[in-house]
PDB file of C-alpha atoms in Angstrom:
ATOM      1  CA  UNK Q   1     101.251 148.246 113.626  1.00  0.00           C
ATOM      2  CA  UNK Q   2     104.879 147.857 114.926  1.00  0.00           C
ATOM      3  CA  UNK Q   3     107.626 149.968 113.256  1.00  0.00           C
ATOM      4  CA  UNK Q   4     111.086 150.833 114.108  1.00  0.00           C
ATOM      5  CA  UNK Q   5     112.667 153.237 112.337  1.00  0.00           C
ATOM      6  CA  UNK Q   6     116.004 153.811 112.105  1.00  0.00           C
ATOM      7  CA  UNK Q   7     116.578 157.164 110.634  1.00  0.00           C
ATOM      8  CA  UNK Q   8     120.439 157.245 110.731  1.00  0.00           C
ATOM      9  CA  UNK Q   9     123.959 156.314 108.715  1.00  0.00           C
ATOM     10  CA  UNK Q  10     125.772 157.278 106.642  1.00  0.00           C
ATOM     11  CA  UNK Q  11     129.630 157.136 105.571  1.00  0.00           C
ATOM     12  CA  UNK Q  12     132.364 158.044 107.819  1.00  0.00           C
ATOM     13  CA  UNK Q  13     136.242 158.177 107.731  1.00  0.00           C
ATOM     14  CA  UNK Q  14     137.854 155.985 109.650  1.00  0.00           C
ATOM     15  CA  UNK Q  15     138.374 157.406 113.416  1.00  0.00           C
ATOM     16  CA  UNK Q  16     135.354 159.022 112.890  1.00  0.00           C
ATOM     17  CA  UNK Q  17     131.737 159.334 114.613  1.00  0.00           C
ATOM     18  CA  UNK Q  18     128.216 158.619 114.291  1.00  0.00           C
ATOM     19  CA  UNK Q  19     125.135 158.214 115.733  1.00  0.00           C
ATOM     20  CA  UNK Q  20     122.238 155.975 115.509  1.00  0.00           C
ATOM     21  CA  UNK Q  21     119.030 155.679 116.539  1.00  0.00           C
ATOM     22  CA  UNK Q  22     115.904 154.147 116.603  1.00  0.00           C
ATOM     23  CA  UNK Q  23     112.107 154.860 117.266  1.00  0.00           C
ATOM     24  CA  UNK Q  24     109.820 152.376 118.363  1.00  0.00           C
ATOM     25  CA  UNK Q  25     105.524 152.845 117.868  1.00  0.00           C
ATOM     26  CA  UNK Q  26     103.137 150.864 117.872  1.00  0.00           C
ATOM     27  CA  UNK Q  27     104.110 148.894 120.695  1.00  0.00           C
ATOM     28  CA  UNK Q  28     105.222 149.515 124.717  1.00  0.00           C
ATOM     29  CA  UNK Q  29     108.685 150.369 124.036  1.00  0.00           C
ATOM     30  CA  UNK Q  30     109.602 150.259 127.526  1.00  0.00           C
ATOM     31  CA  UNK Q  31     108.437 147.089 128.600  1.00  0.00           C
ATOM     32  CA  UNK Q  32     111.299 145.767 125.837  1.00  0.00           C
ATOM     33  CA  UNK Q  33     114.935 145.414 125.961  1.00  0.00           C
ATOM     34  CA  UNK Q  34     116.687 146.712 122.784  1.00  0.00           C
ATOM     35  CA  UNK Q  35     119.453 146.122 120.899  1.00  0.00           C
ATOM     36  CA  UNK Q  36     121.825 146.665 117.805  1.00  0.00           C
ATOM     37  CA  UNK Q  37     123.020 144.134 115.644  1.00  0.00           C
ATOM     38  CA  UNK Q  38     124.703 144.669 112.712  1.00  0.00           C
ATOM     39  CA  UNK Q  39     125.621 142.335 109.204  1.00  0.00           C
ATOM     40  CA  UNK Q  40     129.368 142.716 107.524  1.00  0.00           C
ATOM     41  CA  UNK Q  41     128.870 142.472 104.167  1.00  0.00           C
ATOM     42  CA  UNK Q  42     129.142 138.102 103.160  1.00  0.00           C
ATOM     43  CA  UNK Q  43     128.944 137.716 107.289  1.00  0.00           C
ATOM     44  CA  UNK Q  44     126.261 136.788 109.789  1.00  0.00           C
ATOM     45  CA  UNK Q  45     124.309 139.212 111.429  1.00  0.00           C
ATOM     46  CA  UNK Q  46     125.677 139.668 114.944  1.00  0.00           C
ATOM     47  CA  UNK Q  47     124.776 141.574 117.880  1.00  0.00           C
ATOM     48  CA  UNK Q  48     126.562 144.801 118.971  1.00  0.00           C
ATOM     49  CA  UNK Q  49     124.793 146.051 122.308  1.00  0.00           C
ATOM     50  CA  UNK Q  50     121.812 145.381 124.182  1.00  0.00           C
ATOM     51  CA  UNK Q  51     120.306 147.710 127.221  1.00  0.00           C
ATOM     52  CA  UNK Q  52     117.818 146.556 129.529  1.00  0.00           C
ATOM     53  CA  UNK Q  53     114.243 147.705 129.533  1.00  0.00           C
ATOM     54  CA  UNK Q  54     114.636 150.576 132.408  1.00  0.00           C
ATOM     55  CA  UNK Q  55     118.367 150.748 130.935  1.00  0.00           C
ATOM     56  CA  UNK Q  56     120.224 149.715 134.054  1.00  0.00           C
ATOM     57  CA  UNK Q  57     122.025 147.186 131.822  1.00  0.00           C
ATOM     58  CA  UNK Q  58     124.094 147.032 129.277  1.00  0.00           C
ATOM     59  CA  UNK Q  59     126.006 144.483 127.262  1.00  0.00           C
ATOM     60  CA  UNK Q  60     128.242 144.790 124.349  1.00  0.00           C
ATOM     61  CA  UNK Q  61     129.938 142.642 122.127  1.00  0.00           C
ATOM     62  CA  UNK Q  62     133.855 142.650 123.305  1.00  0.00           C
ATOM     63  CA  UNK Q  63     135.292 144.440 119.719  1.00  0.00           C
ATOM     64  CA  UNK Q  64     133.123 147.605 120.658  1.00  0.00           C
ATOM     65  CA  UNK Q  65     133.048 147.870 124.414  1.00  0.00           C
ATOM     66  CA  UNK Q  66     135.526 150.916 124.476  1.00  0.00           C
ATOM     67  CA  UNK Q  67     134.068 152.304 121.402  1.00  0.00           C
ATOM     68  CA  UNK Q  68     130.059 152.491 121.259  1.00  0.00           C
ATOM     69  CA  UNK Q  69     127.623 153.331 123.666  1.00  0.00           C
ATOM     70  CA  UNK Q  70     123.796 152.175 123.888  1.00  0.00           C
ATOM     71  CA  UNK Q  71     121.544 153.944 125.140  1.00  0.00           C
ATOM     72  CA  UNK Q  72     117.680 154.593 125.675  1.00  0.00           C
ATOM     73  CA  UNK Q  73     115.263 157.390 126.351  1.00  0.00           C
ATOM     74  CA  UNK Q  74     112.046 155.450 126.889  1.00  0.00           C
ATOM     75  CA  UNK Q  75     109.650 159.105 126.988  1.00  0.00           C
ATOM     76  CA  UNK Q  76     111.345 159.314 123.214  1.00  0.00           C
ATOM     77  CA  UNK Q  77     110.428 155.534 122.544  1.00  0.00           C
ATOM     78  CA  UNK Q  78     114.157 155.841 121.034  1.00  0.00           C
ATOM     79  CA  UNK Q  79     117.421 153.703 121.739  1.00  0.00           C
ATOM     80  CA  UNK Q  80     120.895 155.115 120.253  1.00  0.00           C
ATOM     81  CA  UNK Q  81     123.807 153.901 119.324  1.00  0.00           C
ATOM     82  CA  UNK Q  82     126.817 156.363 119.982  1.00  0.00           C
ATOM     83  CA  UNK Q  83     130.066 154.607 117.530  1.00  0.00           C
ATOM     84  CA  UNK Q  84     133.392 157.178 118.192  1.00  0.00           C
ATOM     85  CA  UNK Q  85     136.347 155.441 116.336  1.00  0.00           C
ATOM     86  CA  UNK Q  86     134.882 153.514 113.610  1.00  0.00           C
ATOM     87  CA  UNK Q  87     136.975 151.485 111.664  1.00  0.00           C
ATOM     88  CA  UNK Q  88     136.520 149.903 108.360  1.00  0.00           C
ATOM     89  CA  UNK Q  89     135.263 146.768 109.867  1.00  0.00           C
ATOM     90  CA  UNK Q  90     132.612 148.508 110.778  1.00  0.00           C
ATOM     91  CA  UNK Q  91     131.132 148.778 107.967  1.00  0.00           C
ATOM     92  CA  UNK Q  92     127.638 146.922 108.202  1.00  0.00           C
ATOM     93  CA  UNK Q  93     123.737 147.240 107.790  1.00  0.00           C
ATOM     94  CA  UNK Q  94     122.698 148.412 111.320  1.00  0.00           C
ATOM     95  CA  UNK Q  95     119.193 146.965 112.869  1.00  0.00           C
ATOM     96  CA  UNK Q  96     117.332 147.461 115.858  1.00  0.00           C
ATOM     97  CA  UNK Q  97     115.581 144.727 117.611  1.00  0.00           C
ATOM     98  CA  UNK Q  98     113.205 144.829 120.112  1.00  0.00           C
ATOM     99  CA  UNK Q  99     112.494 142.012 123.114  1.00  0.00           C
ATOM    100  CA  UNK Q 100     110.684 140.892 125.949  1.00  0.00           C
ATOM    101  CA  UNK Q 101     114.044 139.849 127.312  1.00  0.00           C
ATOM    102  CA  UNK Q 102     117.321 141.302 127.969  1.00  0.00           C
ATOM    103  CA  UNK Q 103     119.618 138.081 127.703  1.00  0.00           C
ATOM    104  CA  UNK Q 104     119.909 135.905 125.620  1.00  0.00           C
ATOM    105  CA  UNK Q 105     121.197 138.084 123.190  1.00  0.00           C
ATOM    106  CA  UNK Q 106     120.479 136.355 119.912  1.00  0.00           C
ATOM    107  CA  UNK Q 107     118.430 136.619 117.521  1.00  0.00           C
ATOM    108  CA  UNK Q 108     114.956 133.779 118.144  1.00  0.00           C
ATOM    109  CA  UNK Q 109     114.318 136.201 121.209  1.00  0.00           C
ATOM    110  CA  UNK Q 110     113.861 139.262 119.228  1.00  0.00           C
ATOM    111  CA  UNK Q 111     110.151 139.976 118.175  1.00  0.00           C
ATOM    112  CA  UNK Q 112     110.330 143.340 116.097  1.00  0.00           C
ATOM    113  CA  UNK Q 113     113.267 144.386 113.971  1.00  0.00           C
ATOM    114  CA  UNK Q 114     114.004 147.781 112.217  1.00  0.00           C
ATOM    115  CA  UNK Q 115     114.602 148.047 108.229  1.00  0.00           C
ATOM    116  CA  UNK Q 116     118.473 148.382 108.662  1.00  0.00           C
ATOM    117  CA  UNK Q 117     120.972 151.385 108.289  1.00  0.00           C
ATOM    118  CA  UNK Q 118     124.068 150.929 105.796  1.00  0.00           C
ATOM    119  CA  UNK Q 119     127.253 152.478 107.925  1.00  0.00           C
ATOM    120  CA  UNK Q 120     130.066 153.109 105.994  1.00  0.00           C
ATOM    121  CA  UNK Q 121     133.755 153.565 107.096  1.00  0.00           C
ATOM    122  CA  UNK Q 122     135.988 154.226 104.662  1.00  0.00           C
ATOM    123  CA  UNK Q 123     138.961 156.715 103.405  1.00  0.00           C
TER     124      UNK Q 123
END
């Protein structure tokens, strides 16, 4: 059976940090790329980041290039998600996808999705 589990979130001031991550079974985590997405709440689900299988690649959507960090350790079957400077519009359910392929990154190419993490930034 195929689980990821996304243990993390939480509420956060804005400027803040947290970290996220995301354990894989039931499958070969490392032959999959992985990624974040997230869903604003009344918006689209979206992605965030995305690191290659072997994690030699990285992409991230343009609003949090300076700000998070994806990242993988494949011996933990695990894939973070470092956010430093959260702002309220970062305030989202958080999921972790799994897929064959790194690009492209949207969602029909993602077989296995975690439950979702509420993050929220707020004063």
């Amino acid at each position: 059976q195929v689980q990821l589990v996304e243990p993390g979130g939480g509420s956060v001031q804005p400027g803040g940090s947290l970290r996220l991550s995301c354990r894989g079974s039931g499958y070969t985590f490392s032959n999959y790329a992985m990624a974040w997405f997230r869903q604003p709440p009344g918006q689209q689900r979206d992605v965030v980041a995305v690191i290659s299988r072997n994690g030699d690649q990285r992409y991230y959507k343009d609003l949090v290039e300076s700000r998070f960090t994806i990242s993988r350790d494949n011996a933990k079957n695990t894939v973070y998600l470092q956010m430093n400077m959260l702002q309220p519009e970062d305030t989202a359910v958080y999921y972790c996808a799994a897929s064959p392929y790194y690009g492209p990154f949207a969602e029909p190419v993602y077989d296995y999705w975690g439950q979702g993490t509420q993050v929220t930034v707020s004063a």
